[in-house]
Amino acid sequence: MSATTAEPDGKLRCRWSAAAPEFLHYHDTEWGYPVSDDFRLFEKLSLEGFQSGLSWRTILAKRENFRTAFHHFDFHRIARFTQRDVERLLKDASIIRHRGKIEAVINNAKRAVELVEREGSLATFVWRYAPDTRQQSAPQTASTSAESIALSKALKKLGWKFVGPTTVYAFMQAMGLVNDHVADCVIRPKIERARKRFERP
């Protein structure tokens, strides 16, 4: 996979970063940087679930609305949502009004609380599935991996929903478990440095 020139500095980046104006900032400042904050990890898993069948551009445009609607993805608070909250969210035109996906976030919040009680943190659990960098596929050539399949199965076994292998792999790319920036992308070395400084929880 090759890179492409993206404005404003003319440096090479992953080709998808030029597909929409808002992608450049997301590509340069978020995508692929290692994350150990539980709420951010839960947010991304939730938003990847909402993205199923849709584009990331749609989700990114509504991300702040999702954060407001779901209390910045504090899963302790979301776990206490009731049917009244489901109905409230189904009337919220600023987010994706899909009953199954909304109910999945609430269900997954409950499962996240249980997981944290057992493991100490969500980060501790998911980072166990970070692949050996020497065994990764070439950047942006895969939509799943042995690790994303394993993490998907582990989460499903614990009762999580909307966490298929493709969804989980996209989560792993975004949260830095995988550095999937292409070889000549200007951001790839920054991710590598961040990963070296990153201490797995």
Short mmCIF file of C-alpha atoms in Angstrom, two decimals:
data_model
loop_
_atom_site.label_atom_id
_atom_site.label_comp_id
_atom_site.label_asym_id
_atom_site.label_seq_id
_atom_site.Cartn_x
_atom_site.Cartn_y
_atom_site.Cartn_z
CA MET A 1 0.00 0.00 0.00
CA SER A 2 1.46 3.35 -1.04
CA ALA A 3 1.08 6.76 0.52
CA THR A 4 -0.14 9.93 -1.11
CA THR A 5 0.62 13.61 -0.72
CA ALA A 6 -1.77 15.40 1.62
CA GLU A 7 -1.98 19.11 2.22
CA PRO A 8 -1.00 21.44 3.73
CA ASP A 9 2.65 20.43 4.14
CA GLY A 10 3.05 18.19 1.08
CA LYS A 11 4.40 15.26 3.11
CA LEU A 12 3.44 11.67 2.38
CA ARG A 13 0.57 10.17 4.34
CA CYS A 14 -1.76 7.18 4.17
CA ARG A 15 -3.93 7.61 1.10
CA TRP A 16 -7.21 7.57 3.05
CA SER A 17 -6.23 10.72 4.96
CA ALA A 18 -6.93 12.78 1.82
CA ALA A 19 -10.37 11.27 1.24
CA ALA A 20 -12.15 13.91 3.35
CA PRO A 21 -11.03 17.20 4.94
CA GLU A 22 -11.70 16.00 8.50
CA PHE A 23 -9.65 12.84 8.00
CA LEU A 24 -6.29 14.63 7.91
CA HIS A 25 -6.42 15.82 11.53
CA TYR A 26 -7.76 12.45 12.71
CA HIS A 27 -4.99 10.65 10.82
CA ASP A 28 -2.22 12.90 12.14
CA THR A 29 -3.27 13.19 15.78
CA GLU A 30 -5.28 10.09 16.72
CA TRP A 31 -5.26 7.09 14.43
CA GLY A 32 -2.72 4.52 15.54
CA TYR A 33 -1.40 6.28 18.64
CA PRO A 34 -1.39 3.80 21.55
CA VAL A 35 -4.24 4.31 24.02
CA SER A 36 -4.55 2.95 27.55
CA ASP A 37 -7.46 5.07 28.79
CA ASP A 38 -10.43 2.79 29.43
CA PHE A 39 -13.10 5.30 28.44
CA ARG A 40 -11.40 6.04 25.12
CA LEU A 41 -11.04 2.34 24.42
CA PHE A 42 -14.70 1.77 25.22
CA GLU A 43 -15.68 4.75 23.09
CA LYS A 44 -13.85 3.38 20.09
CA LEU A 45 -15.30 -0.09 20.45
CA SER A 46 -18.74 1.49 20.70
CA LEU A 47 -18.28 3.78 17.71
CA GLU A 48 -16.88 0.96 15.60
CA GLY A 49 -20.08 -0.92 16.41
CA PHE A 50 -22.16 2.06 15.30
CA GLN A 51 -20.11 2.28 12.11
CA SER A 52 -21.14 -1.21 11.02
CA GLY A 53 -22.72 -0.76 7.58
CA LEU A 54 -21.84 2.95 7.54
CA SER A 55 -18.77 5.09 6.82
CA TRP A 56 -16.30 6.31 9.43
CA ARG A 57 -16.84 9.82 8.06
CA THR A 58 -20.48 9.63 9.20
CA ILE A 59 -19.46 8.51 12.69
CA LEU A 60 -16.63 11.03 12.98
CA ALA A 61 -19.01 13.86 12.09
CA LYS A 62 -21.32 12.79 14.91
CA ARG A 63 -18.66 11.82 17.44
CA GLU A 64 -19.16 14.80 19.75
CA ASN A 65 -22.89 14.14 19.71
CA PHE A 66 -22.26 10.51 20.66
CA ARG A 67 -19.99 11.67 23.49
CA THR A 68 -22.71 13.92 24.85
CA ALA A 69 -25.42 11.28 24.51
CA PHE A 70 -23.33 8.57 26.18
CA HIS A 71 -21.67 10.63 28.95
CA HIS A 72 -18.28 10.56 27.22
CA PHE A 73 -18.48 6.78 27.20
CA ASP A 74 -18.17 6.43 30.95
CA PHE A 75 -19.27 2.81 30.98
CA HIS A 76 -20.04 2.95 34.71
CA ARG A 77 -22.78 5.48 33.96
CA ILE A 78 -23.95 3.81 30.77
CA ALA A 79 -24.32 0.49 32.60
CA ARG A 80 -27.10 2.12 34.63
CA PHE A 81 -29.09 3.16 31.55
CA THR A 82 -32.69 1.94 31.49
CA GLN A 83 -35.26 1.37 28.77
CA ARG A 84 -36.20 5.01 29.17
CA ASP A 85 -32.66 5.94 28.11
CA VAL A 86 -32.94 3.68 25.07
CA GLU A 87 -36.13 5.45 24.02
CA ARG A 88 -34.51 8.84 24.65
CA LEU A 89 -31.54 7.94 22.45
CA LEU A 90 -33.80 6.62 19.70
CA LYS A 91 -35.30 10.12 19.51
CA ASP A 92 -31.89 11.82 19.33
CA ALA A 93 -31.41 12.80 15.69
CA SER A 94 -27.81 13.87 16.36
CA ILE A 95 -26.61 10.25 16.65
CA ILE A 96 -27.28 6.99 14.79
CA ARG A 97 -30.73 5.89 15.90
CA HIS A 98 -30.35 2.13 15.68
CA ARG A 99 -31.96 0.23 18.54
CA GLY A 100 -29.68 -2.79 18.29
CA LYS A 101 -26.52 -0.71 18.36
CA ILE A 102 -27.72 1.50 21.20
CA GLU A 103 -28.69 -1.54 23.27
CA ALA A 104 -25.34 -3.13 22.44
CA VAL A 105 -23.47 -0.14 23.92
CA ILE A 106 -25.51 -0.42 27.12
CA ASN A 107 -24.96 -4.17 27.28
CA ASN A 108 -21.23 -3.74 26.60
CA ALA A 109 -20.97 -1.11 29.31
CA LYS A 110 -22.26 -3.65 31.82
CA ARG A 111 -19.79 -6.20 30.52
CA ALA A 112 -16.99 -3.60 30.73
CA VAL A 113 -17.77 -2.95 34.39
CA GLU A 114 -17.58 -6.69 35.06
CA LEU A 115 -14.33 -6.99 33.12
CA VAL A 116 -12.70 -4.11 35.00
CA GLU A 117 -13.72 -5.61 38.32
CA ARG A 118 -11.95 -8.82 37.32
CA GLU A 119 -8.97 -7.55 35.30
CA GLY A 120 -8.32 -4.12 36.81
CA SER A 121 -8.87 -2.24 33.56
CA LEU A 122 -10.18 -2.66 30.05
CA ALA A 123 -6.75 -1.69 28.77
CA THR A 124 -5.10 -4.54 30.64
CA PHE A 125 -7.38 -6.97 28.88
CA VAL A 126 -7.30 -5.68 25.29
CA TRP A 127 -3.56 -4.98 25.18
CA ARG A 128 -2.87 -8.66 25.76
CA TYR A 129 -3.99 -9.11 22.16
CA ALA A 130 -1.50 -6.67 20.63
CA PRO A 131 0.32 -8.65 17.94
CA ASP A 132 4.03 -9.26 17.66
CA THR A 133 5.13 -6.50 15.29
CA ARG A 134 7.40 -8.96 13.48
CA GLN A 135 4.39 -11.04 12.48
CA GLN A 136 2.05 -8.31 11.28
CA SER A 137 0.68 -8.16 7.75
CA ALA A 138 1.90 -5.35 5.51
CA PRO A 139 0.12 -2.10 6.49
CA GLN A 140 -3.49 -1.73 5.33
CA THR A 141 -3.58 -5.07 3.54
CA ALA A 142 -5.77 -6.92 6.07
CA SER A 143 -9.21 -6.42 7.57
CA THR A 144 -8.77 -9.01 10.31
CA SER A 145 -5.91 -10.80 12.03
CA ALA A 146 -5.40 -13.80 14.27
CA GLU A 147 -5.31 -11.38 17.20
CA SER A 148 -8.49 -9.53 16.24
CA ILE A 149 -10.27 -12.86 15.82
CA ALA A 150 -9.03 -14.00 19.23
CA LEU A 151 -10.04 -10.73 20.93
CA SER A 152 -13.43 -10.83 19.22
CA LYS A 153 -14.03 -14.36 20.47
CA ALA A 154 -12.92 -13.44 23.99
CA LEU A 155 -15.24 -10.43 24.14
CA LYS A 156 -18.18 -12.39 22.72
CA LYS A 157 -17.59 -15.13 25.28
CA LEU A 158 -17.92 -12.45 27.96
CA GLY A 159 -21.24 -11.33 26.46
CA TRP A 160 -20.17 -8.32 24.36
CA LYS A 161 -22.10 -7.49 21.18
CA PHE A 162 -21.16 -5.88 17.83
CA VAL A 163 -17.52 -6.93 18.30
CA GLY A 164 -16.85 -9.05 15.23
CA PRO A 165 -13.26 -9.60 14.02
CA THR A 166 -13.40 -6.80 11.41
CA THR A 167 -14.80 -4.32 13.94
CA VAL A 168 -12.16 -5.35 16.46
CA TYR A 169 -9.35 -5.06 13.90
CA ALA A 170 -10.42 -1.49 13.07
CA PHE A 171 -10.40 -0.80 16.80
CA MET A 172 -6.89 -2.23 17.11
CA GLN A 173 -5.66 -0.08 14.21
CA ALA A 174 -7.11 3.09 15.68
CA MET A 175 -6.03 2.50 19.29
CA GLY A 176 -2.43 1.66 18.46
CA LEU A 177 -2.44 -2.07 19.12
CA VAL A 178 -1.41 -2.25 15.46
CA ASN A 179 0.64 0.40 13.63
CA ASP A 180 -1.06 0.25 10.25
CA HIS A 181 0.28 3.51 8.81
CA VAL A 182 1.97 2.71 5.51
CA ALA A 183 5.75 2.55 5.37
CA ASP A 184 6.34 5.99 3.83
CA CYS A 185 3.65 7.81 5.82
CA VAL A 186 5.11 10.74 7.79
CA ILE A 187 3.12 9.68 10.87
CA ARG A 188 4.35 6.08 11.03
CA PRO A 189 7.67 6.90 12.80
CA LYS A 190 5.75 8.98 15.36
CA ILE A 191 3.57 5.99 16.12
CA GLU A 192 6.62 3.78 16.47
CA ARG A 193 8.17 6.20 18.97
CA ALA A 194 4.91 6.42 20.89
CA ARG A 195 4.68 2.64 21.04
CA LYS A 196 8.24 2.35 22.37
CA ARG A 197 7.39 4.78 25.18
CA PHE A 198 4.12 3.10 25.84
CA GLU A 199 4.05 0.79 28.81
CA ARG A 200 1.44 -1.88 28.51
CA PRO A 201 -0.91 -1.75 31.48
#
